[in-house]
PDB file of C-alpha atoms in Angstrom:
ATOM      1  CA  UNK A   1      60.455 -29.176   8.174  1.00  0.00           C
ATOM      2  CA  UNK A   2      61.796 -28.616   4.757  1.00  0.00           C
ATOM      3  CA  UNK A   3      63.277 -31.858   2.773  1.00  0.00           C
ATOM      4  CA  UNK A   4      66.430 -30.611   0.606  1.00  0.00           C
ATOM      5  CA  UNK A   5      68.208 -33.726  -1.110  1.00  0.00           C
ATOM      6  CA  UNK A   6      71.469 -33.591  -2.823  1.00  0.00           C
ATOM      7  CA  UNK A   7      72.857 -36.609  -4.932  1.00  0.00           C
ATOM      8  CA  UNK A   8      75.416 -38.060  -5.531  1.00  0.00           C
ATOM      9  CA  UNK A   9      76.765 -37.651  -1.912  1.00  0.00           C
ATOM     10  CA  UNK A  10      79.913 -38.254  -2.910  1.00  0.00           C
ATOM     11  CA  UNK A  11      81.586 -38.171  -6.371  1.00  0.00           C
ATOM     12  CA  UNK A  12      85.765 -38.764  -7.436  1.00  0.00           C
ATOM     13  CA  UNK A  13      86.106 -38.580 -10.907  1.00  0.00           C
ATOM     14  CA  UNK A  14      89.400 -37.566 -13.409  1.00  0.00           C
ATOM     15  CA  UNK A  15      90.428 -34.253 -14.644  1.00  0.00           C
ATOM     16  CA  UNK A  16      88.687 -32.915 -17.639  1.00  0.00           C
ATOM     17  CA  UNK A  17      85.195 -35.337 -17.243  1.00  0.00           C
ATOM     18  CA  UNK A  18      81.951 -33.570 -16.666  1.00  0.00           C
ATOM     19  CA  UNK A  19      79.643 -34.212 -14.314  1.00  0.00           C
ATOM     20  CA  UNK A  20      75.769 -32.958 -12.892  1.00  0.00           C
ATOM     21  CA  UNK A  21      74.925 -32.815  -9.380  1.00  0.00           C
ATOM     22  CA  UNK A  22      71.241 -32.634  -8.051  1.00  0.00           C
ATOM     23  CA  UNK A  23      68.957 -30.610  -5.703  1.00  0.00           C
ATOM     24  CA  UNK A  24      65.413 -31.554  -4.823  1.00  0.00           C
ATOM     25  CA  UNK A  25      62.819 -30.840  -2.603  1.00  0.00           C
ATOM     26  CA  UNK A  26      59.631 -31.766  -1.548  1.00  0.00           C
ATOM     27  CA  UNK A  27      58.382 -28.024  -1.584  1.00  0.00           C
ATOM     28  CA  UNK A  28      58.678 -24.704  -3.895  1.00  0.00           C
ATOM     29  CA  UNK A  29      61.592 -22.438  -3.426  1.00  0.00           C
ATOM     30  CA  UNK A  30      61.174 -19.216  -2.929  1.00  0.00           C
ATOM     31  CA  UNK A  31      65.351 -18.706  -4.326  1.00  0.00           C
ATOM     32  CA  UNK A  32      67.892 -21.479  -4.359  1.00  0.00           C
ATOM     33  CA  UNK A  33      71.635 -21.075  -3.549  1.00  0.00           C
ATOM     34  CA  UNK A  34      74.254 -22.990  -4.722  1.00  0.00           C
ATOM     35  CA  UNK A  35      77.803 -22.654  -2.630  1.00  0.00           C
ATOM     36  CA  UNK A  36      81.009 -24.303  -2.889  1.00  0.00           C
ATOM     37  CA  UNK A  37      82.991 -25.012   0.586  1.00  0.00           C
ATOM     38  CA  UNK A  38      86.263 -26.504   0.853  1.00  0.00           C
ATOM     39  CA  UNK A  39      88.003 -27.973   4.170  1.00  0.00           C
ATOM     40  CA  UNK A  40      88.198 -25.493   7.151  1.00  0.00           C
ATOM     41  CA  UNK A  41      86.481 -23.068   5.404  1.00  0.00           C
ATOM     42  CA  UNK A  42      83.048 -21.653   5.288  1.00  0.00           C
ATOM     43  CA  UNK A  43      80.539 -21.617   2.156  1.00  0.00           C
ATOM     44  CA  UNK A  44      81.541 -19.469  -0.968  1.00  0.00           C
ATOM     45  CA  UNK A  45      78.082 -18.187  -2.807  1.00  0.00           C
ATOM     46  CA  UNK A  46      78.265 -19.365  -6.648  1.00  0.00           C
ATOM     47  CA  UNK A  47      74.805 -18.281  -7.728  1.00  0.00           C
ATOM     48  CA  UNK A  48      71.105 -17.569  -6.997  1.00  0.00           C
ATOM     49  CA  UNK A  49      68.549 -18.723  -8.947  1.00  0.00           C
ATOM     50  CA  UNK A  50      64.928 -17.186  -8.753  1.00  0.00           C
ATOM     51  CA  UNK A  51      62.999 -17.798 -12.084  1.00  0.00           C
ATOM     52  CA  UNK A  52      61.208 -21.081 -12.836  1.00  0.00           C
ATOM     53  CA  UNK A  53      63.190 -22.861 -15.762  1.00  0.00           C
ATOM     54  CA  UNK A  54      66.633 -20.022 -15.457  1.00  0.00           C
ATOM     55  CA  UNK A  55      69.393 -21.284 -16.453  1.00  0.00           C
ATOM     56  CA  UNK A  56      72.669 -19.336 -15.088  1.00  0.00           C
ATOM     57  CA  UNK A  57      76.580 -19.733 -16.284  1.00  0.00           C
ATOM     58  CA  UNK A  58      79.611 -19.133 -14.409  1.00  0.00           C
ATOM     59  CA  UNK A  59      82.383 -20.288 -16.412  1.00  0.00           C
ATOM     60  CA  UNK A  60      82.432 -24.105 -17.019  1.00  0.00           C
ATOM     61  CA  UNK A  61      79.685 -23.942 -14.207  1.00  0.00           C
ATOM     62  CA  UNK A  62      76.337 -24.241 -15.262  1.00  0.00           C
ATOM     63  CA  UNK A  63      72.985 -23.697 -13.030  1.00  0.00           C
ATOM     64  CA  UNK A  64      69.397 -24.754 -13.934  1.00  0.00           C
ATOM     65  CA  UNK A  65      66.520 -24.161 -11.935  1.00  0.00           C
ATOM     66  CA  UNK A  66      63.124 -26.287 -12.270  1.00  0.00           C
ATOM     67  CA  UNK A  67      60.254 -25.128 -14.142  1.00  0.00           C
ATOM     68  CA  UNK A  68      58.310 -25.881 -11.392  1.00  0.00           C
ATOM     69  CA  UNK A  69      61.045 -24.358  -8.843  1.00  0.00           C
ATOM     70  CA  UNK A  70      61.335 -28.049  -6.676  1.00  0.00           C
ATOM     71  CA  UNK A  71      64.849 -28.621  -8.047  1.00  0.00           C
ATOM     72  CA  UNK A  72      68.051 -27.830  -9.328  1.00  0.00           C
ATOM     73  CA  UNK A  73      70.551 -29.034 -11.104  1.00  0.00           C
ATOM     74  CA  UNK A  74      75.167 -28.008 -11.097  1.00  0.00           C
ATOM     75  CA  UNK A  75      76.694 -29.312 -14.461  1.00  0.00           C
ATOM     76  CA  UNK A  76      80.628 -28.853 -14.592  1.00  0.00           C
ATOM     77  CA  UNK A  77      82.227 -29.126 -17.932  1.00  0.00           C
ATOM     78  CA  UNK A  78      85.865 -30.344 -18.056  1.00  0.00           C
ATOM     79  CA  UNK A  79      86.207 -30.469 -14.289  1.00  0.00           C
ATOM     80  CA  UNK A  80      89.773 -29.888 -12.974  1.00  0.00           C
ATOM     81  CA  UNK A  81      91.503 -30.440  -9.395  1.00  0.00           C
ATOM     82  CA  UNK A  82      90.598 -26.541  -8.062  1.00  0.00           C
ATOM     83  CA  UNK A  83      86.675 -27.999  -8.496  1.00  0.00           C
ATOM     84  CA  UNK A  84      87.186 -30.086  -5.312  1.00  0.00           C
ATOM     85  CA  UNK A  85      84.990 -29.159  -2.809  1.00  0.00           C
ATOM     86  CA  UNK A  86      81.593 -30.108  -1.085  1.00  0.00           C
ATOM     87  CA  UNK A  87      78.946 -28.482  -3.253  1.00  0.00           C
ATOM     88  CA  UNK A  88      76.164 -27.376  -1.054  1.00  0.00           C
ATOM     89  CA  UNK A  89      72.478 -26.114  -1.879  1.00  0.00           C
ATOM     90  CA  UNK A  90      70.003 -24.155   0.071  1.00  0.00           C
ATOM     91  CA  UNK A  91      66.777 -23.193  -0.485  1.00  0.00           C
ATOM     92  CA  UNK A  92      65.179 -20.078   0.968  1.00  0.00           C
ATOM     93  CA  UNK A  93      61.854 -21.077   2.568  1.00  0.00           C
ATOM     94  CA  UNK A  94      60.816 -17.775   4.109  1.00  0.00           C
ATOM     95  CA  UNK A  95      61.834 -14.291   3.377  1.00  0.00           C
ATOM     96  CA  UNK A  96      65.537 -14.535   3.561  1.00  0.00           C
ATOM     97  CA  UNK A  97      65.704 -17.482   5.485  1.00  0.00           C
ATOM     98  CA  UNK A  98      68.163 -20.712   4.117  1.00  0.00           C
ATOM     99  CA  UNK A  99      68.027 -24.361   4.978  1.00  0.00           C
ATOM    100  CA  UNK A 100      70.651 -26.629   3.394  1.00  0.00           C
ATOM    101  CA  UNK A 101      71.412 -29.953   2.070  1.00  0.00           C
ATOM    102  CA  UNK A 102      74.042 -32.166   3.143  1.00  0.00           C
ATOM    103  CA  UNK A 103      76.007 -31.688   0.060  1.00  0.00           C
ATOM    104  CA  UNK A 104      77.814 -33.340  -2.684  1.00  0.00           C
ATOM    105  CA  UNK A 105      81.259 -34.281  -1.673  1.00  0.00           C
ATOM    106  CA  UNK A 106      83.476 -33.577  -5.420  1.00  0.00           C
ATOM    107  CA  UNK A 107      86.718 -34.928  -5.890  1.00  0.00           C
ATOM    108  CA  UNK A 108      88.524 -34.279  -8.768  1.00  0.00           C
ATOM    109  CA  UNK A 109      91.625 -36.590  -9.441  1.00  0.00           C
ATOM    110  CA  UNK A 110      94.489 -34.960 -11.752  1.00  0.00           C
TER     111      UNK A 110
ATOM    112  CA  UNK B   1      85.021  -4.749   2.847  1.00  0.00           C
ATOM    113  CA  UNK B   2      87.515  -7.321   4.724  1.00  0.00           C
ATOM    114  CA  UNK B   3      84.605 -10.016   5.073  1.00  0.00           C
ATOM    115  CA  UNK B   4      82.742 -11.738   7.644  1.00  0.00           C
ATOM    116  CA  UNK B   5      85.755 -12.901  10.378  1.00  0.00           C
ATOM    117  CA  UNK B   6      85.443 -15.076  13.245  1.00  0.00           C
ATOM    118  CA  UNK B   7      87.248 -15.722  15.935  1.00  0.00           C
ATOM    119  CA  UNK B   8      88.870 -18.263  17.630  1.00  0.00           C
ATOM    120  CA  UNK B   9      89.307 -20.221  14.623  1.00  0.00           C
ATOM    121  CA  UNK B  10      89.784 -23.403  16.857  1.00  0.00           C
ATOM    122  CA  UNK B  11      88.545 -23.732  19.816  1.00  0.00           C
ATOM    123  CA  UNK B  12      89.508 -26.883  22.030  1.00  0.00           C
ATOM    124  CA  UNK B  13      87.921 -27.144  25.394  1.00  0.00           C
ATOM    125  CA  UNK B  14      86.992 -29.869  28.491  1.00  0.00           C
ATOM    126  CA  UNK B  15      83.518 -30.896  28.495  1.00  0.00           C
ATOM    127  CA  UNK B  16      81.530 -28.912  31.208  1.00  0.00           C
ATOM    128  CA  UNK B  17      83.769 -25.829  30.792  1.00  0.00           C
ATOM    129  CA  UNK B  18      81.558 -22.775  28.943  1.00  0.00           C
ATOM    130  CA  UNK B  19      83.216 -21.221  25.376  1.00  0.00           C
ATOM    131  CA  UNK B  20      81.979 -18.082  23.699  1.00  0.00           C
ATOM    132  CA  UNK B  21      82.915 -17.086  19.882  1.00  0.00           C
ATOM    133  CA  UNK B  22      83.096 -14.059  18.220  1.00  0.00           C
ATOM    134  CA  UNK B  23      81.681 -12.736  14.344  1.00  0.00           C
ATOM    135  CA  UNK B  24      82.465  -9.615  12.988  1.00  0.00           C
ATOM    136  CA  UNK B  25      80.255  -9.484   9.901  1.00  0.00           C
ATOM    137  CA  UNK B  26      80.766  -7.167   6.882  1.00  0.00           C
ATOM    138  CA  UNK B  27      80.202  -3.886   8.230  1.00  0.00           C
ATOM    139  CA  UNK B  28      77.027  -2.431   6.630  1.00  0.00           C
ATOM    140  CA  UNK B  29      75.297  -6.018   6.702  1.00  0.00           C
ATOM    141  CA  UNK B  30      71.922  -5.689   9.082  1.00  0.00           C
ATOM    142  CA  UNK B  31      71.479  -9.633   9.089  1.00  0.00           C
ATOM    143  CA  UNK B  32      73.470 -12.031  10.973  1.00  0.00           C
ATOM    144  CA  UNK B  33      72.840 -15.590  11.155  1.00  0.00           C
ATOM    145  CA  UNK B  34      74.829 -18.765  13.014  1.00  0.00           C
ATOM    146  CA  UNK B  35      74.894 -22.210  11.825  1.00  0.00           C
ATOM    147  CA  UNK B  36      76.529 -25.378  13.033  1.00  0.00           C
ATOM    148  CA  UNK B  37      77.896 -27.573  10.609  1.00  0.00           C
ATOM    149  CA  UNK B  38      79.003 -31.178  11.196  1.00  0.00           C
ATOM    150  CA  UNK B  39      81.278 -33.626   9.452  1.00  0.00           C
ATOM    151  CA  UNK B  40      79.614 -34.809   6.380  1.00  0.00           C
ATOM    152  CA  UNK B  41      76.207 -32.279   6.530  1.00  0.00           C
ATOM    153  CA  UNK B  42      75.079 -28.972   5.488  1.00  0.00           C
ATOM    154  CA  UNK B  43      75.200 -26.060   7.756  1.00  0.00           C
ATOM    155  CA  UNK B  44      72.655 -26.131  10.226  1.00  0.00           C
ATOM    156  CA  UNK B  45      70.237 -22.765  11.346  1.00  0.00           C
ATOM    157  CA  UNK B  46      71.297 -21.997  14.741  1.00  0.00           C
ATOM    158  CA  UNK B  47      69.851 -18.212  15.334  1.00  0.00           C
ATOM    159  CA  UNK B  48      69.504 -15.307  13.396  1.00  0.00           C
ATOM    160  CA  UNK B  49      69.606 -11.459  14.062  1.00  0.00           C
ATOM    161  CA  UNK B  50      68.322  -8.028  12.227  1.00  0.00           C
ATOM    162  CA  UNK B  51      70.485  -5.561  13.432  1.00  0.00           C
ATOM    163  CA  UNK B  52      70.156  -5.794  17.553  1.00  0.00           C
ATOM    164  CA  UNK B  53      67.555  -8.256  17.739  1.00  0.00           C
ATOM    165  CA  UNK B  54      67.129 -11.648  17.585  1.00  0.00           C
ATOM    166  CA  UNK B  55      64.395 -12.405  15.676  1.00  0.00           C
ATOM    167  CA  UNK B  56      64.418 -16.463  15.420  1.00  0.00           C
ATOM    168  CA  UNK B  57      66.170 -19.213  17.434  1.00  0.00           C
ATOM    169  CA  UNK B  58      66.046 -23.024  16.397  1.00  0.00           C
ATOM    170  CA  UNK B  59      63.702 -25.463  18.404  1.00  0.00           C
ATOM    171  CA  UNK B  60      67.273 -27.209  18.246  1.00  0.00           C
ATOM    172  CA  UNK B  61      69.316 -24.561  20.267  1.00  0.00           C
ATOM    173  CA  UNK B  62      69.105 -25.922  24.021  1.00  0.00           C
ATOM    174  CA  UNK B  63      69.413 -23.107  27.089  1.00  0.00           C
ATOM    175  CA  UNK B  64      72.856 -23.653  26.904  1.00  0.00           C
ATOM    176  CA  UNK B  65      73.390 -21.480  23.763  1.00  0.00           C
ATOM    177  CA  UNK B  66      73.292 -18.040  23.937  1.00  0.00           C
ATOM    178  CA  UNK B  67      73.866 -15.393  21.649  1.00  0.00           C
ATOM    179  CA  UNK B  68      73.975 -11.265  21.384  1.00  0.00           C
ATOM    180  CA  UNK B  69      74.677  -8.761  19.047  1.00  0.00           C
ATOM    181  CA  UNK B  70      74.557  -5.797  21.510  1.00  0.00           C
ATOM    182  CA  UNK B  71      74.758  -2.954  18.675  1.00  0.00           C
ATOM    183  CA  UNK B  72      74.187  -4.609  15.932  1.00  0.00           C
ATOM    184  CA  UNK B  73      77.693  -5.062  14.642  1.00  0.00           C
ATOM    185  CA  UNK B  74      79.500  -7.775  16.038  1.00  0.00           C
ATOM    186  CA  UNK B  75      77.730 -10.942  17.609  1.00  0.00           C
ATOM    187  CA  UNK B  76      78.849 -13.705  20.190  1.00  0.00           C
ATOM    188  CA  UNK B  77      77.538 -16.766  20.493  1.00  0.00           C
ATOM    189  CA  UNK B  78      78.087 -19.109  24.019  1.00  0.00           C
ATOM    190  CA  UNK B  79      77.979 -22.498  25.184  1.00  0.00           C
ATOM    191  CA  UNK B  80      77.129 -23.225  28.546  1.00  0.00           C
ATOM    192  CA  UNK B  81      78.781 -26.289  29.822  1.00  0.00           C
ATOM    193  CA  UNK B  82      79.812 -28.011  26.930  1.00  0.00           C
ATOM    194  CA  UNK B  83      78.842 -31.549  25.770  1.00  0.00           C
ATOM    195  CA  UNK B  84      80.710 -33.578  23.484  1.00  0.00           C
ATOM    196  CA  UNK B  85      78.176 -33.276  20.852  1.00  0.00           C
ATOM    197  CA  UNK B  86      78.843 -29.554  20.749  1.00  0.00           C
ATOM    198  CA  UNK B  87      81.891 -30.362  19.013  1.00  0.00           C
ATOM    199  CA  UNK B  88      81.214 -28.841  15.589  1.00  0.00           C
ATOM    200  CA  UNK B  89      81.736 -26.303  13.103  1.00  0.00           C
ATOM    201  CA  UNK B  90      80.008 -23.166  14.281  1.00  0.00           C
ATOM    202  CA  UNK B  91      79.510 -20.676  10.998  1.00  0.00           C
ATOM    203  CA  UNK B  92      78.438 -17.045  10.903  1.00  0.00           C
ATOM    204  CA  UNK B  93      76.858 -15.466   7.831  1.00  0.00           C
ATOM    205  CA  UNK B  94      75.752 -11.783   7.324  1.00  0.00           C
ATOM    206  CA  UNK B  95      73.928 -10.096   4.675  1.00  0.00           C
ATOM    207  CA  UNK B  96      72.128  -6.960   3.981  1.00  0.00           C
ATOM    208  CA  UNK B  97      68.312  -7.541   3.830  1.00  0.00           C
ATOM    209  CA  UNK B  98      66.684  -6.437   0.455  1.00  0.00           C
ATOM    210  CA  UNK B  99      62.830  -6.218  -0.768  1.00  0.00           C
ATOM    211  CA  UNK B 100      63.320  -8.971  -3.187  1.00  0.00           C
ATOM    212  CA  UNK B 101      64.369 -12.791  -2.327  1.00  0.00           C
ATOM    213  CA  UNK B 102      67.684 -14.228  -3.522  1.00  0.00           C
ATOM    214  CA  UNK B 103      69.796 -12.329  -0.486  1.00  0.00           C
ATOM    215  CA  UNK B 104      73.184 -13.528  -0.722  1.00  0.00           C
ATOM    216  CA  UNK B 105      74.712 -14.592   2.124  1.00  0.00           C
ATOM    217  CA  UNK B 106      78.213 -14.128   2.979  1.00  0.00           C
ATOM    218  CA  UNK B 107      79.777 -16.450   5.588  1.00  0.00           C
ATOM    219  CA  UNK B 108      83.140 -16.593   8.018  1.00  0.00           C
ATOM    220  CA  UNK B 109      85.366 -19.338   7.940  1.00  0.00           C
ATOM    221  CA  UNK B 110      83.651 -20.680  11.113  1.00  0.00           C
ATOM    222  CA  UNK B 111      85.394 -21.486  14.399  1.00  0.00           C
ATOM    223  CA  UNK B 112      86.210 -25.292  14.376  1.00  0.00           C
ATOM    224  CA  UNK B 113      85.000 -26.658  18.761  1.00  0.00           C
ATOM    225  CA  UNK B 114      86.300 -29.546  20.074  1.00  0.00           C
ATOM    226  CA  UNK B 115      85.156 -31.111  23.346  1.00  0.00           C
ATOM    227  CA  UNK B 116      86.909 -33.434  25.330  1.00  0.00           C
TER     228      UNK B 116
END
């Protein structure tokens, strides 16, 4: 059974800070997802990551992947209210197969 | 391309009765996949189909879940006498299956079960 751990669980901060969240596991990924879900609502992709040490930017989002492909890291610049969400990875640990963490519960106070 | 869609949204039901739930996944997608989701954890693998057939079930999924996709389009997923610890967020995903890794997986906004 794969191990996929996401810290902080839970994280409130203020409009315009910045903040990292974390992905690790005890195995290599094969690809690692990140999604954003929000209340009553299923799991948005952001990004997939598949290169050792890439490093992929969505706007104020940035995604890093490990050099040795075991973690992953979510850094938001200048966070604002529409960032709220739970912040979910997954990690693909057989050909097109997904297992998730439990998240990083973001709230972001105006 | 209207998305994956699920249906009931909410489904609120007496424990023992049976409830079934409906995906319509994007309409060239050959992959469909159900997860449960609970307050406060990542989605859970439930089952997961390649066109018509169901190629992997989770040791988790007792007898009393059952699911189809009978042409490879739409799938349906049912309880069998409902427990309260069914009550959950049940989540379908579909995707089109590449040579490469890094699918991307597009999901419904779930149907929301309640047992009493």
């Amino acid at each position: 059974t794969q191990l996929l751990e996401q810290s902080p669980q839970f994280l409130s901060i203020q409009e315009g800070e910045n903040l990292t969240v974390y992905c690790n596991s005890s195995s290599v990924f094969s690809s690692l997802q990140w999604y954003r879900q929000e209340p009553g609502e299923g799991p948005v992709l952001l990004v997939t990551v598949v290169t050792g040490g890439e490093v992929k930017k969505l706007k104020r989002l940035t995604f890093q992947f490990g050099d040795a492909r075991k973690d992953s890291s979510l850094h938001i610049t200048a966070a604002q209210p529409g960032d709220t969400g739970l912040y979910l990875c997954a990690e693909e640990y057989n050909f097109n197969k997904f297992y998730f963490g439990s998240g990083t519960k973001l709230n972001v106070k105006p | 391309d209207t998305g994956v869609s699920q249906n009931p949204r909410h489904k609120i039901t007496k424990r023992g009765q049976n409830v079934t739930f409906r995906c319509d996944p994007i309409s060239e997608h050959n992959r469909l996949y159900w997860y449960r989701q609970t307050l406060g954890q990542g989605p859970e693998f439930l089952t997961y189909f390649q066109n018509e057939a169901q190629l992997e079930k989770s040791r988790l999924l007792s007898d009393r879940f059952s699911a189809e996709r009978p042409k490879g389009s739409f799938s349906t997923l049912e309880i069998q006498r409902t427990e309260q610890g069914d009550s959950a967020m049940y989540l379908c995903a579909s995707s089109l299956i590449g040579a490469q890794y890094g699918e991307k997986l597009f999901f419904g906004s779930g149907t929301q079960l309640s047992v009493l």
